[in-house]
Amino acid sequence: MSRPGKLGRAFYDRPVVAVARDCIGKILVHRSARGTTAGRVVEAEAYRGPTDRAAHSFGGRRTARNAAMWGPPGHAYLFFIYGMHWHVNLVTGPQGVPHAVLLRAVEPLRGLELMERRRGVPRERPALTNGPGKLCEAFGLDGALYGEDLCGDRLFLTEGSAPARIVSAPRIGIDYAGAWAKKRWRFFDAGSPWVSRTWAPARRRDTLRRR
DNA sequence: GAATAGATTGTCT
DNA sequence: GACAATCTATTCT
C-alpha cells in the first residue's frame, strides 16, 4: 500500500526461470536510513536447486547461510562472497523449494547521489551498478536485510517498463557447474548500457595464448 | 582491449 | 584449510 505498482507475493510464487526473465524492466527500490535508492533491473539469473549444480542449494544442501532460499517466496536471500561483496537474490517458488533469482545489474534511477557516495563512482559510469556486488554496494544491501520480506516497505520491486528485447545467455562465474553452466538462465535487456556483460564471459581456459 | 593477480573473510569440509 | 553466483588495478599487447 505504500507504493503504486508494488509487486505482490504472486509474482515470486512462480517458476524461477520465468521470474528471472520477468524481472527485467522492473524497478528495485530500497528505503534505508540514509535515503532511498531505486533502479531498473536490467540483468538477472535463475538458480534452481537442488538439481542445479550452480545453486547454493544443490543436492539439497541446507545451511544457516542459504536458509532463506528454502523459505517462502518473496523474501530476500543475501550472501557474502569473495571476502568483500554482497549479492542479493529474490526467493521464488513455494516454501521448501530452494530457488532464487540473482539480481546482477540495474540502471540507476533515484538516489544517484547516495549511490555515488557509497560506490565512489560517478553516476554516468556503468561501473556504478553493473554487477551483483556493485549494485549491492550502491543500494546499501547487506546482511541486515537477510530474509527481508519483499512485500514490505524496505526492499521491493515495482512495475516498470518491459525492454524491447530480452536476451538469454549462460550464467556468469559458475564454470564449475558442468552442464548446468551452459543453461541460458541469465537474462538481460539487450538495449541497456548498464548490463554487466553483453554475452558470455571470455573463458580463460578456452582462449589459447597466441605468441 | 584483454588477461592476470591480489584483495579479503564467512562458511563449510 | 580451501574456496567462493566478484571487483579493481595493473600489465601487456
PDB file of N, CA, C and O (backbone and C1' of nucleotides) in Angstrom, chain A residues 61 63-65 80 82-84 202 204 207 209, chain B residues 2-13:
ATOM      1  N   ARG A  61      21.431 -29.200  -0.195  1.00  0.00           N
ATOM      2  CA  ARG A  61      22.235 -28.510   0.809  1.00  0.00           C
ATOM      3  C   ARG A  61      21.414 -27.434   1.508  1.00  0.00           C
ATOM      4  O   ARG A  61      20.817 -26.570   0.876  1.00  0.00           O
ATOM      5  N   THR A  63      21.848 -24.910   4.848  1.00  0.00           N
ATOM      6  CA  THR A  63      22.669 -24.423   5.959  1.00  0.00           C
ATOM      7  C   THR A  63      22.119 -23.088   6.455  1.00  0.00           C
ATOM      8  O   THR A  63      21.178 -22.543   5.891  1.00  0.00           O
ATOM      9  N   ALA A  64      22.761 -22.560   7.467  1.00  0.00           N
ATOM     10  CA  ALA A  64      22.315 -21.277   8.009  1.00  0.00           C
ATOM     11  C   ALA A  64      22.446 -20.205   6.937  1.00  0.00           C
ATOM     12  O   ALA A  64      21.622 -19.299   6.835  1.00  0.00           O
ATOM     13  N   ARG A  65      23.488 -20.352   6.118  1.00  0.00           N
ATOM     14  CA  ARG A  65      23.735 -19.333   5.093  1.00  0.00           C
ATOM     15  C   ARG A  65      22.619 -19.278   4.056  1.00  0.00           C
ATOM     16  O   ARG A  65      22.158 -18.211   3.686  1.00  0.00           O
ATOM     17  N   PHE A  80      27.347 -13.203   1.413  1.00  0.00           N
ATOM     18  CA  PHE A  80      28.625 -12.505   1.344  1.00  0.00           C
ATOM     19  C   PHE A  80      29.625 -13.413   0.639  1.00  0.00           C
ATOM     20  O   PHE A  80      29.687 -14.608   0.927  1.00  0.00           O
ATOM     21  N   TYR A  82      33.591 -13.832  -1.650  1.00  0.00           N
ATOM     22  CA  TYR A  82      34.918 -13.348  -2.015  1.00  0.00           C
ATOM     23  C   TYR A  82      35.498 -12.393  -0.977  1.00  0.00           C
ATOM     24  O   TYR A  82      36.331 -11.550  -1.290  1.00  0.00           O
ATOM     25  N   GLY A  83      35.030 -12.551   0.259  1.00  0.00           N
ATOM     26  CA  GLY A  83      35.603 -11.749   1.327  1.00  0.00           C
ATOM     27  C   GLY A  83      35.249 -10.286   1.317  1.00  0.00           C
ATOM     28  O   GLY A  83      35.748  -9.539   2.156  1.00  0.00           O
ATOM     29  N   MET A  84      34.409  -9.846   0.376  1.00  0.00           N
ATOM     30  CA  MET A  84      34.104  -8.418   0.341  1.00  0.00           C
ATOM     31  C   MET A  84      32.825  -7.999  -0.367  1.00  0.00           C
ATOM     32  O   MET A  84      32.481  -6.823  -0.338  1.00  0.00           O
ATOM     33  N   ALA A 202      34.555 -14.028 -21.338  1.00  0.00           N
ATOM     34  CA  ALA A 202      35.706 -14.610 -22.033  1.00  0.00           C
ATOM     35  C   ALA A 202      36.198 -15.758 -21.175  1.00  0.00           C
ATOM     36  O   ALA A 202      36.433 -15.596 -19.991  1.00  0.00           O
ATOM     37  N   ARG A 204      38.819 -18.090 -19.900  1.00  0.00           N
ATOM     38  CA  ARG A 204      40.281 -18.132 -19.812  1.00  0.00           C
ATOM     39  C   ARG A 204      40.856 -19.400 -20.418  1.00  0.00           C
ATOM     40  O   ARG A 204      41.775 -19.373 -21.202  1.00  0.00           O
ATOM     41  N   THR A 207      40.685 -19.685 -24.235  1.00  0.00           N
ATOM     42  CA  THR A 207      41.419 -18.727 -25.035  1.00  0.00           C
ATOM     43  C   THR A 207      42.895 -19.099 -25.060  1.00  0.00           C
ATOM     44  O   THR A 207      43.612 -18.928 -24.098  1.00  0.00           O
ATOM     45  N   ARG A 209      46.728 -18.963 -25.856  1.00  0.00           N
ATOM     46  CA  ARG A 209      47.709 -17.882 -25.973  1.00  0.00           C
ATOM     47  C   ARG A 209      48.340 -17.869 -27.350  1.00  0.00           C
ATOM     48  O   ARG A 209      48.867 -18.866 -27.824  1.00  0.00           O
TER      49      ARG A 209
ATOM     50  P    DA B   2      38.283  -7.225 -25.572  1.00  0.00           P
ATOM     51  O5'  DA B   2      39.610  -7.891 -24.990  1.00  0.00           O
ATOM     52  C5'  DA B   2      40.592  -8.386 -25.890  1.00  0.00           C
ATOM     53  C4'  DA B   2      41.671  -9.082 -25.093  1.00  0.00           C
ATOM     54  C3'  DA B   2      41.113 -10.095 -24.084  1.00  0.00           C
ATOM     55  O3'  DA B   2      41.968 -11.225 -24.090  1.00  0.00           O
ATOM     56  C1'  DA B   2      42.397  -8.466 -22.951  1.00  0.00           C
ATOM     57  P    DA B   3      41.537 -12.612 -23.411  1.00  0.00           P
ATOM     58  O5'  DA B   3      42.631 -12.709 -22.259  1.00  0.00           O
ATOM     59  C5'  DA B   3      43.992 -12.591 -22.600  1.00  0.00           C
ATOM     60  C4'  DA B   3      44.801 -12.334 -21.355  1.00  0.00           C
ATOM     61  C3'  DA B   3      44.467 -13.293 -20.201  1.00  0.00           C
ATOM     62  O3'  DA B   3      45.665 -13.892 -19.766  1.00  0.00           O
ATOM     63  C1'  DA B   3      44.478 -11.033 -19.461  1.00  0.00           C
ATOM     64  P    DT B   4      45.630 -15.120 -18.716  1.00  0.00           P
ATOM     65  O5'  DT B   4      46.110 -14.356 -17.421  1.00  0.00           O
ATOM     66  C5'  DT B   4      47.261 -13.522 -17.505  1.00  0.00           C
ATOM     67  C4'  DT B   4      47.472 -12.823 -16.183  1.00  0.00           C
ATOM     68  C3'  DT B   4      47.146 -13.705 -14.981  1.00  0.00           C
ATOM     69  O3'  DT B   4      48.267 -13.724 -14.122  1.00  0.00           O
ATOM     70  C1'  DT B   4      46.085 -11.587 -14.787  1.00  0.00           C
ATOM     71  P    DA B   5      48.363 -14.667 -12.864  1.00  0.00           P
ATOM     72  O5'  DA B   5      48.413 -13.545 -11.737  1.00  0.00           O
ATOM     73  C5'  DA B   5      49.175 -12.364 -11.973  1.00  0.00           C
ATOM     74  C4'  DA B   5      49.006 -11.430 -10.806  1.00  0.00           C
ATOM     75  C3'  DA B   5      48.965 -12.138  -9.451  1.00  0.00           C
ATOM     76  O3'  DA B   5      49.611 -11.300  -8.516  1.00  0.00           O
ATOM     77  C1'  DA B   5      46.906 -11.015  -9.829  1.00  0.00           C
ATOM     78  P    DG B   6      49.956 -11.881  -7.064  1.00  0.00           P
ATOM     79  O5'  DG B   6      48.999 -10.977  -6.185  1.00  0.00           O
ATOM     80  C5'  DG B   6      48.956  -9.579  -6.423  1.00  0.00           C
ATOM     81  C4'  DG B   6      47.810  -8.974  -5.641  1.00  0.00           C
ATOM     82  C3'  DG B   6      47.592  -9.615  -4.266  1.00  0.00           C
ATOM     83  O3'  DG B   6      47.445  -8.575  -3.314  1.00  0.00           O
ATOM     84  C1'  DG B   6      45.579  -9.646  -5.491  1.00  0.00           C
ATOM     85  P    DA B   7      47.298  -8.924  -1.770  1.00  0.00           P
ATOM     86  O5'  DA B   7      45.847  -8.345  -1.479  1.00  0.00           O
ATOM     87  C5'  DA B   7      45.475  -7.084  -2.011  1.00  0.00           C
ATOM     88  C4'  DA B   7      43.994  -6.870  -1.783  1.00  0.00           C
ATOM     89  C3'  DA B   7      43.529  -7.347  -0.399  1.00  0.00           C
ATOM     90  O3'  DA B   7      42.686  -6.371   0.178  1.00  0.00           O
ATOM     91  C1'  DA B   7      42.226  -8.364  -2.100  1.00  0.00           C
ATOM     92  P    DT B   8      42.700  -6.113   1.696  1.00  0.00           P
ATOM     93  O5'  DT B   8      41.624  -7.169   2.199  1.00  0.00           O
ATOM     94  C5'  DT B   8      40.287  -6.978   1.811  1.00  0.00           C
ATOM     95  C4'  DT B   8      39.469  -8.181   2.246  1.00  0.00           C
ATOM     96  C3'  DT B   8      39.904  -8.759   3.599  1.00  0.00           C
ATOM     97  O3'  DT B   8      38.744  -9.048   4.346  1.00  0.00           O
ATOM     98  C1'  DT B   8      39.874 -10.452   1.995  1.00  0.00           C
ATOM     99  P    DT B   9      38.917  -8.985   5.977  1.00  0.00           P
ATOM    100  O5'  DT B   9      37.743  -9.985   6.379  1.00  0.00           O
ATOM    101  C5'  DT B   9      36.466  -9.815   5.785  1.00  0.00           C
ATOM    102  C4'  DT B   9      35.762 -11.163   5.713  1.00  0.00           C
ATOM    103  C3'  DT B   9      35.975 -12.048   6.948  1.00  0.00           C
ATOM    104  O3'  DT B   9      34.760 -12.714   7.210  1.00  0.00           O
ATOM    105  C1'  DT B   9      36.507 -13.248   5.046  1.00  0.00           C
ATOM    106  P    DG B  10      34.064 -12.581   8.636  1.00  0.00           P
ATOM    107  O5'  DG B  10      32.664 -13.319   8.384  1.00  0.00           O
ATOM    108  C5'  DG B  10      31.861 -12.892   7.303  1.00  0.00           C
ATOM    109  C4'  DG B  10      31.237 -14.084   6.606  1.00  0.00           C
ATOM    110  C3'  DG B  10      30.703 -15.155   7.538  1.00  0.00           C
ATOM    111  O3'  DG B  10      29.483 -15.615   6.983  1.00  0.00           O
ATOM    112  C1'  DG B  10      32.343 -16.107   6.104  1.00  0.00           C
ATOM    113  P    DT B  11      28.566 -16.626   7.751  1.00  0.00           P
ATOM    114  O5'  DT B  11      28.981 -18.015   7.082  1.00  0.00           O
ATOM    115  C5'  DT B  11      28.794 -18.154   5.684  1.00  0.00           C
ATOM    116  C4'  DT B  11      29.310 -19.500   5.238  1.00  0.00           C
ATOM    117  C3'  DT B  11      28.916 -20.658   6.168  1.00  0.00           C
ATOM    118  O3'  DT B  11      28.182 -21.587   5.406  1.00  0.00           O
ATOM    119  C1'  DT B  11      31.221 -20.762   5.572  1.00  0.00           C
ATOM    120  P    DC B  12      27.474 -22.833   6.156  1.00  0.00           P
ATOM    121  O5'  DC B  12      28.378 -24.067   5.700  1.00  0.00           O
ATOM    122  C5'  DC B  12      28.597 -24.278   4.309  1.00  0.00           C
ATOM    123  C4'  DC B  12      29.773 -25.203   4.098  1.00  0.00           C
ATOM    124  C3'  DC B  12      29.665 -26.525   4.862  1.00  0.00           C
ATOM    125  O3'  DC B  12      30.031 -27.581   4.004  1.00  0.00           O
ATOM    126  C1'  DC B  12      31.717 -25.491   5.303  1.00  0.00           C
ATOM    127  P    DT B  13      29.785 -29.131   4.413  1.00  0.00           P
ATOM    128  O5'  DT B  13      31.224 -29.766   4.200  1.00  0.00           O
ATOM    129  C5'  DT B  13      31.928 -29.520   2.985  1.00  0.00           C
ATOM    130  C4'  DT B  13      33.350 -30.067   3.099  1.00  0.00           C
ATOM    131  C3'  DT B  13      33.435 -31.456   3.704  1.00  0.00           C
ATOM    132  O3'  DT B  13      34.418 -32.208   3.024  1.00  0.00           O
ATOM    133  C1'  DT B  13      34.746 -29.957   4.972  1.00  0.00           C
TER     134       DT B  13
END
